């Protein structure tokens, strides 16, 4: 998929995991990568694919929160990344989330060997390669979560997952005008009580996500973190969302987006 507003060398985003909660036959859980920038967003089960796209001598991995479908891939890095890259890799996240990961995910009875990466509390703006920067903002989700906005002179990207979408949500202003918005849409529609479940679980319905994209005036909306219980041979009907925000597509594992 190519989406560009002007002639320039495009940036590449690779979707390594586009499902939520647990992996199924067609989707691994949350993991995105900008190979040329050495940036990974979330570390779900799609993390094992990072090695296929490794283009830098180090990685910066940014975690939205510490639920297992977003962090379990950190344990894969011991075998996936070369030792030299591990040693130059930093995992960024809220201090309390990193502490929980260190204490529980890497507890010796569960995983006896700690990979060589460093952990860095996420406190403010982070400088990225090629003159870029990453900022984060709070999201409403049980246990707490954050969203990310990444800006370069050539383009911009926002990643919002594990929250309940609403056109008047505070985070809408933080993502305004980005070239690409990658947003969760766990619930395909609001039938059968999905709207209530979205509120309870801190997830989003498809139509509400489209309203967020329209309100924030983004360029492209890419849907991820979809319900793994959906029939893998039958994609969600995007037409209701596209009536609200035309430039909407469903993310898929291994999809590459240039912007």
Coordinates of C-alpha atoms in Angstrom, one line a residue:
X1 CA 0.0 0.0 0.0
X2 CA 1.4 3.4 -1.0
X3 CA 0.0 6.6 0.5
X4 CA 1.9 9.9 -0.2
X5 CA 0.9 13.5 -0.2
X6 CA 3.9 14.7 -2.2
X7 CA 6.8 13.5 -4.2
X8 CA 9.6 12.4 -1.8
X9 CA 11.3 9.2 -0.7
X10 CA 8.6 7.4 1.2
X11 CA 8.9 6.0 4.7
X12 CA 7.9 2.4 5.3
X13 CA 5.7 0.9 8.0
X14 CA 5.5 -2.9 8.3
X15 CA 2.6 -4.5 10.1
X16 CA 4.1 -7.5 11.9
X17 CA 1.1 -8.3 14.1
X18 CA -2.4 -7.0 13.6
X19 CA -4.6 -9.0 15.9
X20 CA -5.6 -8.5 19.5
X21 CA -5.8 -10.7 22.6
X22 CA -4.3 -13.9 21.1
X23 CA -2.7 -15.0 17.9
X24 CA -4.7 -17.0 15.3
X25 CA -4.0 -18.7 12.0
X26 CA -3.8 -15.4 10.1
X27 CA -2.9 -12.7 12.7
X28 CA -0.2 -12.4 15.4
X29 CA -0.7 -9.8 18.1
X30 CA 0.4 -6.2 18.2
X31 CA 3.7 -5.3 16.6
X32 CA 4.6 -2.6 14.1
X33 CA 8.0 -1.7 12.6
X34 CA 9.6 1.2 10.8
X35 CA 12.7 -0.7 9.7
X36 CA 14.8 2.2 8.3
X37 CA 14.2 4.1 11.5
X38 CA 15.0 1.2 13.8
X39 CA 11.6 1.7 15.6
X40 CA 9.2 -1.0 16.8
X41 CA 5.8 -0.2 18.3
X42 CA 4.6 -2.8 20.8
X43 CA 6.0 -6.3 21.2
X44 CA 3.2 -8.8 20.7
X45 CA 3.6 -12.2 19.2
X46 CA 4.4 -10.7 15.8
X47 CA 7.8 -9.7 17.3
X48 CA 9.5 -12.8 15.9
X49 CA 9.2 -11.3 12.4
X50 CA 11.5 -8.3 13.3
X51 CA 14.6 -10.2 12.2
X52 CA 13.2 -10.4 8.6
X53 CA 13.2 -6.6 8.4
X54 CA 16.1 -5.6 10.5
X55 CA 17.9 -2.7 8.8
X56 CA 19.7 -1.0 11.7
X57 CA 22.3 -1.9 14.3
X58 CA 19.9 -1.0 17.1
X59 CA 16.2 -0.9 17.9
X60 CA 14.0 1.4 19.9
X61 CA 10.9 -0.6 21.1
X62 CA 8.0 1.5 22.4
X63 CA 5.3 -0.1 24.5
X64 CA 1.8 1.2 24.8
X65 CA 1.2 -0.8 27.9
X66 CA 2.1 -4.2 29.5
X67 CA -0.8 -6.5 28.7
X68 CA 0.6 -9.8 27.5
X69 CA -0.6 -9.5 23.9
X70 CA 1.6 -6.4 23.6
X71 CA 4.8 -7.5 25.5
X72 CA 5.2 -11.3 25.3
X73 CA 7.4 -10.8 22.2
X74 CA 10.1 -9.3 24.3
X75 CA 11.0 -12.8 25.3
X76 CA 11.6 -13.7 21.7
X77 CA 14.4 -11.3 21.3
X78 CA 16.9 -13.6 22.9
X79 CA 16.8 -15.8 19.8
X80 CA 15.5 -13.3 17.2
X81 CA 18.1 -10.5 17.5
X82 CA 21.8 -10.8 17.1
X83 CA 23.6 -10.3 20.4
X84 CA 25.2 -7.1 19.2
X85 CA 21.8 -5.6 18.3
X86 CA 20.3 -6.8 21.6
X87 CA 22.9 -4.9 23.4
X88 CA 22.1 -1.7 21.5
X89 CA 18.3 -2.0 21.9
X90 CA 16.2 0.0 24.3
X91 CA 12.7 -0.8 25.4
X92 CA 10.7 2.3 26.3
X93 CA 7.5 2.4 28.4
X94 CA 5.9 3.7 31.5
X95 CA 8.2 3.1 34.5
X96 CA 5.6 1.0 36.3
X97 CA 5.0 -1.1 33.2
X98 CA 8.7 -1.8 32.7
X99 CA 9.0 -2.8 36.4
X100 CA 6.1 -5.3 36.0
X101 CA 7.7 -6.7 32.9
X102 CA 11.1 -7.1 34.6
X103 CA 9.5 -8.6 37.7
X104 CA 6.9 -10.9 36.2
X105 CA 7.5 -11.6 32.5
X106 CA 11.2 -12.2 33.1
X107 CA 10.8 -13.9 36.5
X108 CA 13.1 -16.9 36.5
X109 CA 10.4 -19.6 36.8
X110 CA 8.8 -18.2 33.6
X111 CA 11.9 -17.1 31.6
X112 CA 15.3 -17.7 33.1
X113 CA 17.5 -15.7 30.8
X114 CA 17.1 -11.9 30.5
X115 CA 17.9 -10.6 27.0
X116 CA 20.6 -7.9 26.8
X117 CA 18.4 -5.0 25.9
X118 CA 18.0 -1.9 28.1
X119 CA 14.8 -0.5 29.6
X120 CA 14.1 3.2 29.6
X121 CA 11.2 4.9 31.3
X122 CA 9.1 7.0 28.9
X123 CA 9.0 10.5 30.3
X124 CA 8.9 13.0 27.4
X125 CA 9.7 13.5 23.8
X126 CA 12.1 10.9 22.3
X127 CA 14.4 11.8 19.4
X128 CA 14.3 9.4 16.4
X129 CA 16.5 8.8 13.5
X130 CA 16.4 11.1 10.4
X131 CA 15.3 14.1 12.5
X132 CA 12.2 12.5 13.8
X133 CA 10.6 12.7 17.3
X134 CA 8.1 10.5 19.2
X135 CA 5.6 11.9 21.7
X136 CA 3.1 10.0 23.8
X137 CA -0.3 10.7 25.4
X138 CA -2.6 8.9 27.8
X139 CA -5.4 6.6 26.7
X140 CA -8.3 5.3 28.7
X141 CA -7.8 1.5 29.2
X142 CA -7.9 -0.8 32.2
X143 CA -4.4 -0.7 33.8
X144 CA -3.5 2.4 31.7
X145 CA -2.1 2.8 28.2
X146 CA -0.5 5.4 26.0
X147 CA -0.7 6.3 22.3
X148 CA 2.2 7.5 20.2
X149 CA 2.7 10.2 17.6
X150 CA 5.8 10.1 15.4
X151 CA 6.8 13.1 13.3
X152 CA 9.5 13.6 10.7
X153 CA 10.1 16.4 8.3
X154 CA 8.8 14.1 5.6
X155 CA 5.7 12.6 7.2
X156 CA 3.9 11.6 10.4
X157 CA 2.3 8.6 12.0
X158 CA 0.1 7.9 15.0
X159 CA -0.5 4.6 16.8
X160 CA -3.6 4.3 19.0
X161 CA -4.5 0.9 20.5
X162 CA -6.4 -0.4 23.5
X163 CA -8.7 2.4 24.2
X164 CA -12.4 3.3 23.5
X165 CA -12.6 5.5 20.5
X166 CA -14.8 8.6 20.5
X167 CA -14.7 11.7 18.2
X168 CA -14.5 13.9 21.3
X169 CA -11.8 12.0 23.1
X170 CA -8.9 14.0 24.3
X171 CA -6.3 12.2 22.2
X172 CA -7.9 13.3 19.0
X173 CA -6.1 16.6 19.1
X174 CA -2.8 14.8 19.7
X175 CA -3.1 12.9 16.4
X176 CA -4.5 15.7 14.3
X177 CA -3.4 15.8 10.7
X178 CA -1.0 12.8 10.7
X179 CA -0.4 11.1 7.3
X180 CA -1.3 7.7 8.7
X181 CA -3.3 6.7 11.8
X182 CA -3.0 3.1 12.9
X183 CA -5.9 2.5 15.3
X184 CA -7.4 -0.5 17.0
X185 CA -10.9 -1.7 16.0
X186 CA -11.4 -4.8 18.1
X187 CA -15.2 -4.7 17.7
X188 CA -16.4 -4.8 14.1
X189 CA -19.7 -3.2 14.9
X190 CA -21.9 -2.3 17.8
X191 CA -24.4 -5.2 17.6
X192 CA -24.9 -7.7 20.4
X193 CA -23.7 -5.4 23.1
X194 CA -20.3 -4.6 21.5
X195 CA -20.7 -1.0 22.4
X196 CA -21.0 -1.8 26.1
X197 CA -18.2 -4.3 25.9
X198 CA -16.0 -1.7 24.3
X199 CA -16.5 0.6 27.3
X200 CA -15.9 -2.2 29.8
X201 CA -12.8 -3.6 28.2
X202 CA -11.3 -0.4 26.9
X203 CA -11.5 -1.2 23.2
X204 CA -13.1 0.3 20.1
X205 CA -15.9 -0.2 17.7
X206 CA -15.2 0.2 14.0
X207 CA -17.7 3.1 13.4
X208 CA -16.3 5.1 16.3
X209 CA -12.7 4.7 15.0
X210 CA -13.8 6.1 11.6
X211 CA -15.3 9.1 13.4
X212 CA -12.0 9.7 15.2
X213 CA -10.1 9.6 11.9
X214 CA -12.6 12.1 10.4
X215 CA -12.5 14.4 13.4
X216 CA -8.6 14.3 13.4
X217 CA -8.4 14.9 9.7
X218 CA -5.8 12.2 9.1
X219 CA -4.7 11.1 5.7
X220 CA -5.1 7.3 6.0
X221 CA -6.8 5.1 8.6
X222 CA -5.3 1.6 9.1
X223 CA -7.3 -0.8 11.4
X224 CA -5.5 -3.3 13.6
X225 CA -5.9 -5.2 16.9
X226 CA -9.0 -6.9 15.5
X227 CA -10.9 -9.6 17.3
X228 CA -9.2 -13.0 16.8
X229 CA -12.5 -14.8 17.1
X230 CA -13.7 -13.3 13.8
X231 CA -13.9 -15.7 10.9
X232 CA -10.4 -15.4 9.3
X233 CA -11.9 -16.1 5.9
X234 CA -14.4 -13.2 6.2
X235 CA -13.0 -9.7 6.8
X236 CA -15.1 -7.1 8.7
X237 CA -17.4 -5.1 6.5
X238 CA -15.6 -1.7 6.1
X239 CA -18.4 0.0 4.2
X240 CA -20.1 1.6 7.3
X241 CA -16.7 3.0 8.3
X242 CA -15.8 4.2 4.8
X243 CA -19.0 6.1 4.6
X244 CA -17.7 8.1 7.5
X245 CA -14.0 8.1 6.5
X246 CA -13.4 7.0 3.0
X247 CA -9.6 6.3 3.2
X248 CA -9.9 3.3 5.6
X249 CA -8.2 0.0 5.1
X250 CA -7.9 -3.2 7.2
X251 CA -4.4 -4.0 8.2
X252 CA -3.0 -7.5 7.7
X253 CA 0.1 -9.2 8.9
X254 CA 3.1 -8.5 6.7
X255 CA 1.4 -5.5 5.0
X256 CA 3.8 -2.7 4.1
X257 CA 2.6 0.9 4.0
X258 CA 4.6 3.7 2.5
X259 CA 3.8 7.3 3.4

